[in-house]
Amino acid sequence: TYIFVAQAFAMVLLGERIGLGVALGSILAIAGVWLVASEAQQGGSNEFRGVLTAIVSSFAWGVSSVINRLTLVYTDPLSLSAMRAAIQGAVLSTLDVKNLRDMVSSKRVIVTACVTGILTYGVGATLFLYALNVLGVGMTVLPTALTPVLSAVFSRIIAREAFGLKTVVGVLCTASGIVLALQL
């Protein structure tokens, strides 16, 4: 849902125009994410604390997308990406020093952290910031709806779980929403 938050703040704070195609595409893409997530959910609860955390996270991601766009007026995507990664690493490593020490002793954890760190912060975040700079917030946040969808699909492939109809329809909805936004 952060896509809607980011688009709303981009309209209000940046004066971005969110066209009909982007609006309809966003709704379709989020519906696809919901379908995939609802099929993947295994009897989880709708505990208030979890829902509240998700709402706060959605708000934080949406606002941070707009702030990142504003920051790109003063710097380039690569520099901003490096600063974000350094700050995040410093803050998060101080929050859980005990577990950090335990994880550093595992070669598998270190390799996984390096690979996912390079993909996430080196490649993904930098390209996201570049897209923010070129396309603006409204259009850039929409394709990120593929992230949870692709994560669910790949986790099912790796874990050899069966796909259901909701996953197939969800993937098609999300992809169609992105294509629709690009076409209109």
CSV table of C-alpha atoms in Angstrom, one decimal:
chain,number,residue,atom,x,y,z
A,1,THR,CA,0.0,0.0,0.0
A,2,TYR,CA,3.0,2.3,0.2
A,3,ILE,CA,2.5,2.9,-3.5
A,4,PHE,CA,-0.7,4.8,-2.8
A,5,VAL,CA,1.0,6.8,0.1
A,6,ALA,CA,3.9,7.7,-2.1
A,7,GLN,CA,1.7,8.8,-5.0
A,8,ALA,CA,-0.5,10.9,-2.7
A,9,PHE,CA,2.4,12.7,-1.1
A,10,ALA,CA,4.1,13.2,-4.5
A,11,MET,CA,0.9,14.9,-5.7
A,12,VAL,CA,0.6,17.1,-2.7
A,13,LEU,CA,4.3,17.9,-2.0
A,14,LEU,CA,5.9,17.7,-5.5
A,15,GLY,CA,3.0,18.6,-7.6
A,16,GLU,CA,3.2,15.4,-9.6
A,17,ARG,CA,0.3,14.5,-11.8
A,18,ILE,CA,-0.9,11.0,-11.3
A,19,GLY,CA,-2.8,10.1,-14.5
A,20,LEU,CA,-5.7,7.8,-14.9
A,21,GLY,CA,-3.4,5.0,-16.3
A,22,VAL,CA,-1.1,5.2,-13.2
A,23,ALA,CA,-4.0,5.3,-10.8
A,24,LEU,CA,-5.8,2.3,-12.4
A,25,GLY,CA,-2.6,0.4,-12.9
A,26,SER,CA,-1.7,1.0,-9.2
A,27,ILE,CA,-5.1,-0.4,-8.1
A,28,LEU,CA,-4.7,-3.4,-10.4
A,29,ALA,CA,-1.1,-4.1,-9.3
A,30,ILE,CA,-2.0,-3.9,-5.5
A,31,ALA,CA,-5.0,-6.2,-6.1
A,32,GLY,CA,-2.5,-8.7,-7.7
A,33,VAL,CA,-0.2,-8.4,-4.7
A,34,TRP,CA,-3.2,-9.0,-2.4
A,35,LEU,CA,-4.1,-12.1,-4.3
A,36,VAL,CA,-0.6,-13.6,-4.2
A,37,ALA,CA,-0.3,-12.7,-0.5
A,38,SER,CA,-3.7,-14.1,0.4
A,39,GLU,CA,-2.9,-17.5,-1.2
A,40,ALA,CA,0.6,-17.6,0.5
A,41,GLN,CA,-0.8,-16.7,4.0
A,42,GLN,CA,-0.9,-19.8,6.1
A,43,GLY,CA,-3.4,-19.3,8.9
A,44,GLY,CA,-1.6,-16.1,10.1
A,45,SER,CA,-3.5,-13.8,12.5
A,46,ASN,CA,-4.6,-10.3,11.9
A,47,GLU,CA,-3.1,-9.2,15.2
A,48,PHE,CA,-3.5,-5.5,15.8
A,49,ARG,CA,0.2,-4.9,16.4
A,50,GLY,CA,1.1,-6.5,13.1
A,51,VAL,CA,-1.4,-4.5,11.2
A,52,LEU,CA,-0.3,-1.3,12.9
A,53,THR,CA,3.3,-2.1,12.1
A,54,ALA,CA,2.4,-2.6,8.4
A,55,ILE,CA,0.5,0.7,8.3
A,56,VAL,CA,3.5,2.6,9.8
A,57,SER,CA,5.8,0.8,7.4
A,58,SER,CA,3.7,1.7,4.4
A,59,PHE,CA,3.6,5.4,5.5
A,60,ALA,CA,7.4,5.5,6.1
A,61,TRP,CA,8.2,3.9,2.7
A,62,GLY,CA,5.8,6.3,0.9
A,63,VAL,CA,7.1,9.4,2.6
A,64,SER,CA,10.7,8.3,2.2
A,65,SER,CA,10.2,7.9,-1.6
A,66,VAL,CA,9.1,11.5,-1.8
A,67,ILE,CA,12.0,12.6,0.5
A,68,ASN,CA,14.5,10.7,-1.7
A,69,ARG,CA,13.1,12.5,-4.8
A,70,LEU,CA,13.6,15.8,-3.1
A,71,THR,CA,17.1,14.9,-2.0
A,72,LEU,CA,18.1,14.0,-5.6
A,73,VAL,CA,17.9,17.7,-6.4
A,74,TYR,CA,21.1,18.0,-4.4
A,75,THR,CA,23.0,14.8,-5.2
A,76,ASP,CA,23.1,11.9,-7.6
A,77,PRO,CA,21.5,8.4,-7.2
A,78,LEU,CA,24.7,6.6,-6.6
A,79,SER,CA,25.9,8.9,-3.9
A,80,LEU,CA,22.5,8.9,-2.2
A,81,SER,CA,22.3,5.1,-2.4
A,82,ALA,CA,25.8,4.9,-0.7
A,83,MET,CA,24.8,7.3,2.0
A,84,ARG,CA,21.6,5.4,2.7
A,85,ALA,CA,23.4,2.1,2.9
A,86,ALA,CA,26.0,3.4,5.3
A,87,ILE,CA,23.5,5.1,7.6
A,88,GLN,CA,21.3,2.0,7.6
A,89,GLY,CA,24.2,-0.3,8.3
A,90,ALA,CA,25.4,1.8,11.2
A,91,VAL,CA,22.0,2.2,12.7
A,92,LEU,CA,20.8,-1.4,12.4
A,93,SER,CA,24.1,-2.9,13.6
A,94,THR,CA,23.9,-0.9,16.8
A,95,LEU,CA,20.4,-2.0,17.5
A,96,ASP,CA,21.2,-5.7,17.8
A,97,VAL,CA,24.9,-6.0,18.6
A,98,LYS,CA,24.5,-9.5,20.3
A,99,ASN,CA,22.8,-11.1,17.3
A,100,LEU,CA,25.2,-9.3,14.9
A,101,ARG,CA,28.2,-11.0,16.6
A,102,ASP,CA,26.5,-14.4,16.4
A,103,MET,CA,25.7,-14.0,12.7
A,104,VAL,CA,29.2,-12.8,11.7
A,105,SER,CA,30.5,-16.1,12.9
A,106,SER,CA,28.5,-18.0,10.2
A,107,LYS,CA,30.1,-18.1,6.7
A,108,ARG,CA,26.7,-18.8,5.1
A,109,VAL,CA,25.2,-15.7,6.7
A,110,ILE,CA,28.1,-13.5,5.6
A,111,VAL,CA,27.9,-14.7,2.0
A,112,THR,CA,24.1,-14.4,1.9
A,113,ALA,CA,24.3,-10.9,3.4
A,114,CYS,CA,26.9,-9.8,0.9
A,115,VAL,CA,25.0,-11.1,-2.1
A,116,THR,CA,21.7,-9.7,-1.0
A,117,GLY,CA,23.3,-6.5,0.1
A,118,ILE,CA,24.9,-6.0,-3.3
A,119,LEU,CA,21.6,-6.8,-5.1
A,120,THR,CA,19.4,-4.8,-2.8
A,121,TYR,CA,21.5,-1.7,-1.9
A,122,GLY,CA,24.1,-1.7,-4.6
A,123,VAL,CA,21.9,-2.4,-7.6
A,124,GLY,CA,18.2,-2.2,-6.6
A,125,ALA,CA,18.3,0.9,-4.5
A,126,THR,CA,20.5,2.8,-6.9
A,127,LEU,CA,18.3,2.0,-9.9
A,128,PHE,CA,15.2,2.9,-7.8
A,129,LEU,CA,16.8,6.3,-7.0
A,130,TYR,CA,17.8,6.8,-10.7
A,131,ALA,CA,14.2,6.0,-11.7
A,132,LEU,CA,12.9,8.5,-9.1
A,133,ASN,CA,15.1,11.1,-10.6
A,134,VAL,CA,14.0,10.4,-14.2
A,135,LEU,CA,10.3,9.4,-13.9
A,136,GLY,CA,9.2,10.9,-10.6
A,137,VAL,CA,7.7,9.2,-7.6
A,138,GLY,CA,4.2,8.2,-9.0
A,139,MET,CA,5.5,6.0,-11.8
A,140,THR,CA,8.6,4.7,-10.1
A,141,VAL,CA,6.9,3.2,-7.1
A,142,LEU,CA,4.4,1.3,-9.2
A,143,PRO,CA,6.7,-1.4,-10.5
A,144,THR,CA,7.9,-2.1,-7.0
A,145,ALA,CA,4.6,-4.0,-6.6
A,146,LEU,CA,6.4,-6.8,-8.4
A,147,THR,CA,8.8,-7.3,-5.4
A,148,PRO,CA,6.4,-9.2,-3.1
A,149,VAL,CA,4.8,-11.0,-6.1
A,150,LEU,CA,8.2,-12.2,-7.4
A,151,SER,CA,9.4,-13.0,-3.9
A,152,ALA,CA,6.4,-15.3,-3.3
A,153,VAL,CA,6.7,-16.9,-6.7
A,154,PHE,CA,10.5,-17.5,-6.3
A,155,SER,CA,10.1,-18.8,-2.8
A,156,ARG,CA,7.4,-21.3,-4.0
A,157,ILE,CA,9.7,-22.4,-6.8
A,158,ILE,CA,12.7,-22.8,-4.5
A,159,ALA,CA,10.6,-24.5,-1.8
A,160,ARG,CA,8.8,-26.5,-4.5
A,161,GLU,CA,5.4,-25.4,-3.3
A,162,ALA,CA,2.4,-25.7,-5.7
A,163,PHE,CA,1.0,-22.5,-7.3
A,164,GLY,CA,-2.6,-21.9,-7.0
A,165,LEU,CA,-5.0,-19.9,-9.2
A,166,LYS,CA,-4.7,-16.9,-6.9
A,167,THR,CA,-1.0,-16.7,-7.5
A,168,VAL,CA,-1.3,-16.9,-11.2
A,169,VAL,CA,-4.1,-14.3,-11.4
A,170,GLY,CA,-2.2,-12.1,-8.9
A,171,VAL,CA,1.0,-12.1,-11.0
A,172,LEU,CA,-1.1,-11.3,-14.1
A,173,CYS,CA,-2.9,-8.5,-12.3
A,174,THR,CA,0.3,-6.9,-11.0
A,175,ALA,CA,2.0,-7.1,-14.4
A,176,SER,CA,-1.1,-5.9,-16.2
A,177,GLY,CA,-1.3,-2.9,-13.8
A,178,ILE,CA,2.2,-1.9,-14.6
A,179,VAL,CA,1.7,-2.2,-18.3
A,180,LEU,CA,-1.6,-0.3,-18.1
A,181,ALA,CA,0.2,2.6,-16.3
A,182,LEU,CA,2.9,2.7,-19.0
A,183,GLN,CA,0.3,2.7,-21.8
A,184,LEU,CA,-2.2,5.3,-20.6
